[in-house]
PDB file of C-alpha atoms in Angstrom:
ATOM      1  CA  MET N 252     241.260 -62.586  25.625  1.00  0.00           C
ATOM      2  CA  PRO N 253     238.822 -61.615  28.446  1.00  0.00           C
ATOM      3  CA  ASP N 254     236.421 -58.733  27.947  1.00  0.00           C
ATOM      4  CA  LEU N 255     237.635 -55.263  28.830  1.00  0.00           C
ATOM      5  CA  LYS N 256     235.938 -53.119  31.432  1.00  0.00           C
ATOM      6  CA  ILE N 257     236.760 -49.463  30.785  1.00  0.00           C
ATOM      7  CA  ASP N 258     235.818 -46.698  33.190  1.00  0.00           C
ATOM      8  CA  HIS N 259     235.742 -43.709  30.871  1.00  0.00           C
ATOM      9  CA  ASP N 260     235.547 -41.116  33.638  1.00  0.00           C
ATOM     10  CA  LYS N 261     238.521 -42.518  35.534  1.00  0.00           C
ATOM     11  CA  LEU N 262     240.506 -42.887  32.339  1.00  0.00           C
ATOM     12  CA  ALA N 263     239.773 -39.328  31.232  1.00  0.00           C
ATOM     13  CA  TYR N 264     240.662 -37.946  34.656  1.00  0.00           C
ATOM     14  CA  GLY N 265     243.937 -39.869  34.765  1.00  0.00           C
ATOM     15  CA  LEU N 266     244.957 -38.754  31.293  1.00  0.00           C
ATOM     16  CA  GLU N 267     244.132 -35.126  31.977  1.00  0.00           C
ATOM     17  CA  GLN N 268     246.003 -35.104  35.265  1.00  0.00           C
ATOM     18  CA  GLY N 269     248.974 -36.901  33.757  1.00  0.00           C
ATOM     19  CA  MET N 270     249.270 -34.428  30.899  1.00  0.00           C
ATOM     20  CA  GLY N 271     249.789 -31.733  33.496  1.00  0.00           C
ATOM     21  CA  ASN N 272     253.013 -33.465  34.557  1.00  0.00           C
ATOM     22  CA  THR N 273     254.554 -33.220  31.099  1.00  0.00           C
ATOM     23  CA  LEU N 274     256.327 -30.356  29.370  1.00  0.00           C
ATOM     24  CA  THR N 275     253.953 -30.504  26.404  1.00  0.00           C
ATOM     25  CA  ILE N 276     251.677 -27.714  25.221  1.00  0.00           C
ATOM     26  CA  PHE N 277     248.724 -29.606  26.680  1.00  0.00           C
ATOM     27  CA  ALA N 278     250.002 -29.014  30.216  1.00  0.00           C
ATOM     28  CA  ASP N 279     249.282 -25.291  29.774  1.00  0.00           C
ATOM     29  CA  LEU N 280     245.558 -25.906  29.382  1.00  0.00           C
ATOM     30  CA  GLU N 281     243.052 -26.342  32.187  1.00  0.00           C
ATOM     31  CA  PRO N 282     242.901 -30.093  32.990  1.00  0.00           C
ATOM     32  CA  GLU N 283     239.280 -30.457  31.919  1.00  0.00           C
ATOM     33  CA  ARG N 284     240.134 -29.150  28.451  1.00  0.00           C
ATOM     34  CA  ARG N 285     243.141 -31.279  27.592  1.00  0.00           C
ATOM     35  CA  LEU N 286     241.157 -34.058  25.908  1.00  0.00           C
ATOM     36  CA  ARG N 287     239.216 -31.544  23.815  1.00  0.00           C
ATOM     37  CA  THR N 288     242.378 -30.958  21.770  1.00  0.00           C
ATOM     38  CA  THR N 289     244.561 -32.863  19.295  1.00  0.00           C
ATOM     39  CA  ALA N 290     246.359 -34.801  22.037  1.00  0.00           C
ATOM     40  CA  CYS N 291     245.588 -38.182  20.443  1.00  0.00           C
ATOM     41  CA  GLY N 292     249.204 -39.289  20.046  1.00  0.00           C
ATOM     42  CA  LEU N 293     250.110 -38.582  23.650  1.00  0.00           C
ATOM     43  CA  ALA N 294     246.896 -39.946  25.167  1.00  0.00           C
ATOM     44  CA  SER N 295     246.908 -43.054  22.986  1.00  0.00           C
ATOM     45  CA  THR N 296     250.538 -43.796  23.798  1.00  0.00           C
ATOM     46  CA  ALA N 297     249.805 -43.476  27.516  1.00  0.00           C
ATOM     47  CA  ILE N 298     246.937 -45.962  27.227  1.00  0.00           C
ATOM     48  CA  HIS N 299     249.097 -48.310  25.151  1.00  0.00           C
ATOM     49  CA  LEU N 300     251.858 -48.305  27.787  1.00  0.00           C
ATOM     50  CA  TYR N 301     249.321 -48.688  30.597  1.00  0.00           C
ATOM     51  CA  ALA N 302     247.757 -51.684  28.852  1.00  0.00           C
ATOM     52  CA  GLN N 303     251.122 -53.353  28.287  1.00  0.00           C
ATOM     53  CA  GLN N 304     251.999 -52.850  31.937  1.00  0.00           C
ATOM     54  CA  SER N 305     248.662 -54.472  32.855  1.00  0.00           C
ATOM     55  CA  GLY N 306     249.242 -57.474  30.593  1.00  0.00           C
ATOM     56  CA  ILE N 307     246.607 -56.411  28.079  1.00  0.00           C
ATOM     57  CA  PRO N 308     247.596 -56.834  24.401  1.00  0.00           C
ATOM     58  CA  SER N 309     247.784 -53.445  22.757  1.00  0.00           C
ATOM     59  CA  ARG N 310     248.928 -51.816  19.560  1.00  0.00           C
ATOM     60  CA  LEU N 311     248.845 -48.339  18.094  1.00  0.00           C
ATOM     61  CA  VAL N 312     247.575 -47.445  14.650  1.00  0.00           C
ATOM     62  CA  ILE N 313     247.446 -44.169  12.792  1.00  0.00           C
ATOM     63  CA  SER N 314     244.529 -43.306  10.544  1.00  0.00           C
ATOM     64  CA  THR N 315     245.227 -41.363   7.358  1.00  0.00           C
ATOM     65  CA  PRO N 316     241.744 -40.732   5.948  1.00  0.00           C
ATOM     66  CA  ARG N 317     242.866 -38.097   3.406  1.00  0.00           C
ATOM     67  CA  LEU N 318     239.793 -35.972   3.941  1.00  0.00           C
ATOM     68  CA  SER N 319     239.202 -33.580   1.069  1.00  0.00           C
ATOM     69  CA  PHE N 320     238.976 -30.596   3.427  1.00  0.00           C
ATOM     70  CA  ASP N 321     241.837 -31.700   5.731  1.00  0.00           C
ATOM     71  CA  PRO N 322     244.133 -33.940   3.656  1.00  0.00           C
ATOM     72  CA  GLU N 323     247.101 -33.776   6.070  1.00  0.00           C
ATOM     73  CA  MET N 324     245.161 -34.844   9.161  1.00  0.00           C
ATOM     74  CA  GLN N 325     246.232 -38.076  10.847  1.00  0.00           C
ATOM     75  CA  HIS N 326     244.784 -39.622  13.984  1.00  0.00           C
ATOM     76  CA  VAL N 327     246.331 -42.095  16.444  1.00  0.00           C
ATOM     77  CA  ILE N 328     244.179 -44.801  18.029  1.00  0.00           C
ATOM     78  CA  PRO N 329     245.057 -47.531  20.571  1.00  0.00           C
ATOM     79  CA  LEU N 330     243.593 -50.984  19.878  1.00  0.00           C
ATOM     80  CA  LEU N 331     243.380 -53.297  22.879  1.00  0.00           C
ATOM     81  CA  GLY N 332     242.912 -57.043  22.662  1.00  0.00           C
ATOM     82  CA  ASP N 333     243.680 -59.624  19.996  1.00  0.00           C
ATOM     83  CA  ASP N 334     241.017 -61.090  17.703  1.00  0.00           C
ATOM     84  CA  GLN N 335     238.330 -58.412  18.036  1.00  0.00           C
ATOM     85  CA  PRO N 336     240.184 -55.389  19.384  1.00  0.00           C
ATOM     86  CA  VAL N 337     238.560 -52.608  21.342  1.00  0.00           C
ATOM     87  CA  ALA N 338     239.365 -49.105  20.127  1.00  0.00           C
ATOM     88  CA  ILE N 339     239.663 -46.348  22.689  1.00  0.00           C
ATOM     89  CA  GLU N 340     238.929 -42.950  21.212  1.00  0.00           C
ATOM     90  CA  THR N 341     240.777 -40.503  23.439  1.00  0.00           C
ATOM     91  CA  THR N 342     240.016 -37.171  21.771  1.00  0.00           C
ATOM     92  CA  PRO N 343     236.781 -37.402  19.766  1.00  0.00           C
ATOM     93  CA  SER N 344     235.876 -33.786  20.533  1.00  0.00           C
ATOM     94  CA  GLN N 345     238.716 -32.527  18.354  1.00  0.00           C
ATOM     95  CA  PHE N 346     236.708 -33.472  15.267  1.00  0.00           C
ATOM     96  CA  LEU N 347     233.873 -31.169  16.259  1.00  0.00           C
ATOM     97  CA  MET N 348     236.151 -28.351  15.160  1.00  0.00           C
ATOM     98  CA  TYR N 349     235.080 -29.305  11.634  1.00  0.00           C
ATOM     99  CA  VAL N 350     231.642 -27.863  12.411  1.00  0.00           C
ATOM    100  CA  GLY N 351     233.059 -24.873  14.305  1.00  0.00           C
ATOM    101  CA  LEU N 352     232.983 -26.099  17.912  1.00  0.00           C
ATOM    102  CA  SER N 353     236.170 -25.223  19.756  1.00  0.00           C
ATOM    103  CA  ILE N 354     237.476 -24.145  23.150  1.00  0.00           C
ATOM    104  CA  ALA N 355     237.610 -20.590  21.811  1.00  0.00           C
ATOM    105  CA  TYR N 356     233.908 -20.788  20.958  1.00  0.00           C
ATOM    106  CA  GLU N 357     233.061 -21.721  24.553  1.00  0.00           C
ATOM    107  CA  ASP N 358     235.314 -18.990  25.930  1.00  0.00           C
ATOM    108  CA  THR N 359     233.708 -16.322  23.761  1.00  0.00           C
ATOM    109  CA  THR N 360     230.069 -17.288  24.285  1.00  0.00           C
ATOM    110  CA  GLY N 361     230.296 -18.597  27.834  1.00  0.00           C
ATOM    111  CA  ASP N 362     228.209 -21.576  26.711  1.00  0.00           C
ATOM    112  CA  SER N 363     229.100 -25.165  27.611  1.00  0.00           C
ATOM    113  CA  VAL N 364     228.478 -26.824  24.272  1.00  0.00           C
ATOM    114  CA  PHE N 365     230.855 -29.783  24.170  1.00  0.00           C
ATOM    115  CA  PRO N 366     229.206 -33.160  24.822  1.00  0.00           C
ATOM    116  CA  PRO N 367     229.896 -34.394  28.372  1.00  0.00           C
ATOM    117  CA  GLU N 368     231.714 -37.510  27.134  1.00  0.00           C
ATOM    118  CA  LYS N 369     235.435 -37.081  26.552  1.00  0.00           C
ATOM    119  CA  ILE N 370     236.425 -40.681  25.790  1.00  0.00           C
ATOM    120  CA  LEU N 371     234.631 -43.417  23.864  1.00  0.00           C
ATOM    121  CA  SER N 372     235.446 -47.103  23.534  1.00  0.00           C
ATOM    122  CA  PHE N 373     233.990 -49.675  21.176  1.00  0.00           C
ATOM    123  CA  PRO N 374     234.858 -52.922  19.435  1.00  0.00           C
ATOM    124  CA  LEU N 375     236.497 -51.873  16.188  1.00  0.00           C
ATOM    125  CA  HIS N 376     233.901 -53.741  14.140  1.00  0.00           C
ATOM    126  CA  GLU N 377     231.248 -51.556  15.826  1.00  0.00           C
ATOM    127  CA  ARG N 378     232.901 -48.261  14.936  1.00  0.00           C
ATOM    128  CA  GLU N 379     229.508 -46.791  14.072  1.00  0.00           C
ATOM    129  CA  VAL N 380     229.377 -46.009  17.817  1.00  0.00           C
ATOM    130  CA  VAL N 381     231.867 -43.153  17.493  1.00  0.00           C
ATOM    131  CA  VAL N 382     230.633 -42.115  14.044  1.00  0.00           C
ATOM    132  CA  SER N 383     227.028 -41.809  15.244  1.00  0.00           C
ATOM    133  CA  TRP N 384     228.079 -40.021  18.424  1.00  0.00           C
ATOM    134  CA  LEU N 385     230.107 -37.438  16.528  1.00  0.00           C
ATOM    135  CA  THR N 386     227.494 -36.946  13.814  1.00  0.00           C
ATOM    136  CA  LYS N 387     224.786 -36.268  16.395  1.00  0.00           C
ATOM    137  CA  ALA N 388     227.051 -33.906  18.343  1.00  0.00           C
ATOM    138  CA  ALA N 389     227.926 -32.057  15.133  1.00  0.00           C
ATOM    139  CA  LEU N 390     224.282 -31.659  14.093  1.00  0.00           C
ATOM    140  CA  ASP N 391     223.293 -30.559  17.603  1.00  0.00           C
ATOM    141  CA  PHE N 392     225.954 -27.852  17.469  1.00  0.00           C
ATOM    142  CA  GLN N 393     224.906 -26.721  13.993  1.00  0.00           C
ATOM    143  CA  ARG N 394     221.475 -25.865  15.395  1.00  0.00           C
ATOM    144  CA  ILE N 395     222.829 -23.627  18.175  1.00  0.00           C
ATOM    145  CA  ASN N 396     225.928 -22.172  16.502  1.00  0.00           C
ATOM    146  CA  LYS N 397     225.934 -18.423  17.184  1.00  0.00           C
ATOM    147  CA  ARG N 398     228.848 -17.645  14.846  1.00  0.00           C
ATOM    148  CA  PRO N 399     230.353 -15.227  17.401  1.00  0.00           C
ATOM    149  CA  ARG N 400     233.443 -13.093  16.990  1.00  0.00           C
ATOM    150  CA  SER N 401     236.357 -13.429  19.371  1.00  0.00           C
ATOM    151  CA  LYS N 402     237.867 -10.482  21.227  1.00  0.00           C
ATOM    152  CA  TRP N 403     240.324 -10.308  18.337  1.00  0.00           C
ATOM    153  CA  HIS N 404     237.329  -9.999  15.974  1.00  0.00           C
ATOM    154  CA  THR N 405     237.974 -13.432  14.510  1.00  0.00           C
ATOM    155  CA  GLN N 406     234.899 -15.255  13.240  1.00  0.00           C
ATOM    156  CA  LEU N 407     234.209 -18.358  15.329  1.00  0.00           C
ATOM    157  CA  GLY N 408     231.825 -21.185  14.686  1.00  0.00           C
ATOM    158  CA  LYS N 409     233.324 -21.720  11.237  1.00  0.00           C
ATOM    159  CA  GLY N 410     234.521 -25.020   9.803  1.00  0.00           C
ATOM    160  CA  PRO N 411     234.576 -27.041   6.585  1.00  0.00           C
ATOM    161  CA  LEU N 412     231.482 -28.976   7.706  1.00  0.00           C
ATOM    162  CA  ALA N 413     229.710 -26.105   9.462  1.00  0.00           C
ATOM    163  CA  THR N 414     226.777 -26.163   7.049  1.00  0.00           C
ATOM    164  CA  SER N 415     227.104 -29.699   5.673  1.00  0.00           C
ATOM    165  CA  SER N 416     224.326 -32.267   5.680  1.00  0.00           C
ATOM    166  CA  ALA N 417     224.181 -35.203   8.056  1.00  0.00           C
ATOM    167  CA  SER N 418     225.239 -37.618   5.332  1.00  0.00           C
ATOM    168  CA  VAL N 419     228.307 -35.580   4.404  1.00  0.00           C
ATOM    169  CA  ILE N 420     229.354 -35.252   8.044  1.00  0.00           C
ATOM    170  CA  GLN N 421     228.815 -38.947   8.694  1.00  0.00           C
ATOM    171  CA  ASP N 422     230.798 -39.952   5.626  1.00  0.00           C
ATOM    172  CA  ALA N 423     233.754 -37.829   6.738  1.00  0.00           C
ATOM    173  CA  TYR N 424     233.748 -39.313  10.220  1.00  0.00           C
ATOM    174  CA  GLU N 425     233.457 -42.860   8.862  1.00  0.00           C
ATOM    175  CA  GLN N 426     236.722 -42.416   6.991  1.00  0.00           C
ATOM    176  CA  ILE N 427     238.633 -41.595  10.175  1.00  0.00           C
ATOM    177  CA  TRP N 428     237.837 -44.950  11.801  1.00  0.00           C
ATOM    178  CA  ASN N 429     237.854 -47.055   8.630  1.00  0.00           C
ATOM    179  CA  PRO N 430     240.463 -49.802   9.226  1.00  0.00           C
ATOM    180  CA  GLU N 431     241.428 -49.575   5.560  1.00  0.00           C
ATOM    181  CA  ASN N 432     242.980 -46.228   6.453  1.00  0.00           C
ATOM    182  CA  PHE N 433     244.992 -47.641   9.382  1.00  0.00           C
ATOM    183  CA  THR N 434     248.698 -48.371   9.462  1.00  0.00           C
ATOM    184  CA  PRO N 435     250.829 -49.397  12.461  1.00  0.00           C
ATOM    185  CA  TRP N 436     252.265 -46.467  14.390  1.00  0.00           C
ATOM    186  CA  VAL N 437     255.433 -46.412  16.449  1.00  0.00           C
ATOM    187  CA  PRO N 438     255.585 -43.283  18.612  1.00  0.00           C
ATOM    188  CA  PRO N 439     258.786 -41.247  18.644  1.00  0.00           C
ATOM    189  CA  ASP N 440     260.952 -41.544  21.736  1.00  0.00           C
ATOM    190  CA  TYR N 441     259.847 -38.186  23.113  1.00  0.00           C
ATOM    191  CA  VAL N 442     256.177 -39.213  22.862  1.00  0.00           C
ATOM    192  CA  VAL N 443     256.968 -42.500  24.617  1.00  0.00           C
ATOM    193  CA  GLU N 444     258.697 -40.567  27.410  1.00  0.00           C
ATOM    194  CA  ASP N 445     255.740 -38.224  27.871  1.00  0.00           C
ATOM    195  CA  GLY N 446     253.304 -41.094  27.458  1.00  0.00           C
ATOM    196  CA  ARG N 447     254.990 -42.986  30.256  1.00  0.00           C
ATOM    197  CA  ILE N 448     254.619 -39.952  32.517  1.00  0.00           C
ATOM    198  CA  VAL N 449     250.928 -39.680  31.676  1.00  0.00           C
ATOM    199  CA  SER N 450     250.310 -43.418  32.111  1.00  0.00           C
ATOM    200  CA  ARG N 451     251.403 -43.237  35.747  1.00  0.00           C
ATOM    201  CA  SER N 452     248.369 -41.078  36.513  1.00  0.00           C
ATOM    202  CA  ILE N 453     245.842 -43.531  35.078  1.00  0.00           C
ATOM    203  CA  PRO N 454     244.040 -45.298  37.965  1.00  0.00           C
ATOM    204  CA  GLU N 455     244.778 -49.007  38.253  1.00  0.00           C
ATOM    205  CA  ASP N 456     241.175 -50.027  37.592  1.00  0.00           C
ATOM    206  CA  ALA N 457     240.479 -47.609  34.723  1.00  0.00           C
ATOM    207  CA  ILE N 458     240.968 -50.481  32.271  1.00  0.00           C
ATOM    208  CA  ALA N 459     240.580 -54.050  33.450  1.00  0.00           C
ATOM    209  CA  ALA N 460     240.360 -57.453  31.813  1.00  0.00           C
ATOM    210  CA  VAL N 461     237.217 -59.253  32.980  1.00  0.00           C
ATOM    211  CA  SER N 462     236.803 -62.981  32.484  1.00  0.00           C
ATOM    212  CA  THR N 463     233.537 -64.052  30.903  1.00  0.00           C
ATOM    213  CA  THR N 464     234.014 -67.758  31.647  1.00  0.00           C
ATOM    214  CA  PRO N 465     231.397 -68.948  34.178  1.00  0.00           C
ATOM    215  CA  GLU N 466     232.874 -70.248  37.400  1.00  0.00           C
ATOM    216  CA  CYS N 467     232.568 -74.006  37.756  1.00  0.00           C
ATOM    217  CA  LEU N 468     231.106 -74.718  41.199  1.00  0.00           C
ATOM    218  CA  GLU N 469     231.603 -78.489  40.940  1.00  0.00           C
ATOM    219  CA  CYS N 470     235.163 -78.559  39.611  1.00  0.00           C
TER     220      CYS N 470
END
C-alpha cells in the first residue's frame, strides 16, 4: 500500500461543509464548529466512503475504553491502509470537554481557546501523537480556565479531568486509542446515507495515495 498524503485543512473544510448539507444536528452549527463536537460517527463514515471511492483500503472501528468517569462513551475511528493503517482522528477536540473546554465556554468568555488543529492523522502504532496532542491541549487549558458562568448561570469550565494531573489525563486519552479497545463498526443505514452526502464535499486531493517506490530511469 502506498503512503497516504492527507491535507488536514482541506479534509476538515470538506467535512464541515458537507455536514451542512445533511439534516443532522451538526448542520445547525456554524461550519467552523462542527468538528469540535461528537460528530465522529458521521465524519468517520464520510472519510471511509471517500477512501473506498478512491481505491484506498479502509475500515471503521469503534473504541469502547470504558473510562471510569464516562463509561458509556464510544468513539468511531477510520483506519486507512492495510498492514500499518493510518488512523484519522476527525473530532479530537470533543475530548477537551473532559477538562471543561467547550463551545459554550468560548461563547461565554469570547476567548478562542481551542487548538487550531481540527483533524489529526497518524499511523496507528504511533498513537502517542494524538495522546500527546490532547494532553498538552488539556494542560494548556487548565492554566487559563476562567470557570465562567453562562447566561443561564451554569458553571462552565468544569469536567471530570478539570483538575487532574498530566499522568491521569494522559492515561485516560491512551485508553481511547488503544487497539485492544477497538471492535469493527458497521454504521447504520442512516449514517451511511448522511456520510455519503458529506463525502461528496471532500476535495479530491484531501487524501491521496503516494507511491514511495523510486522511479527507474533505466527500465
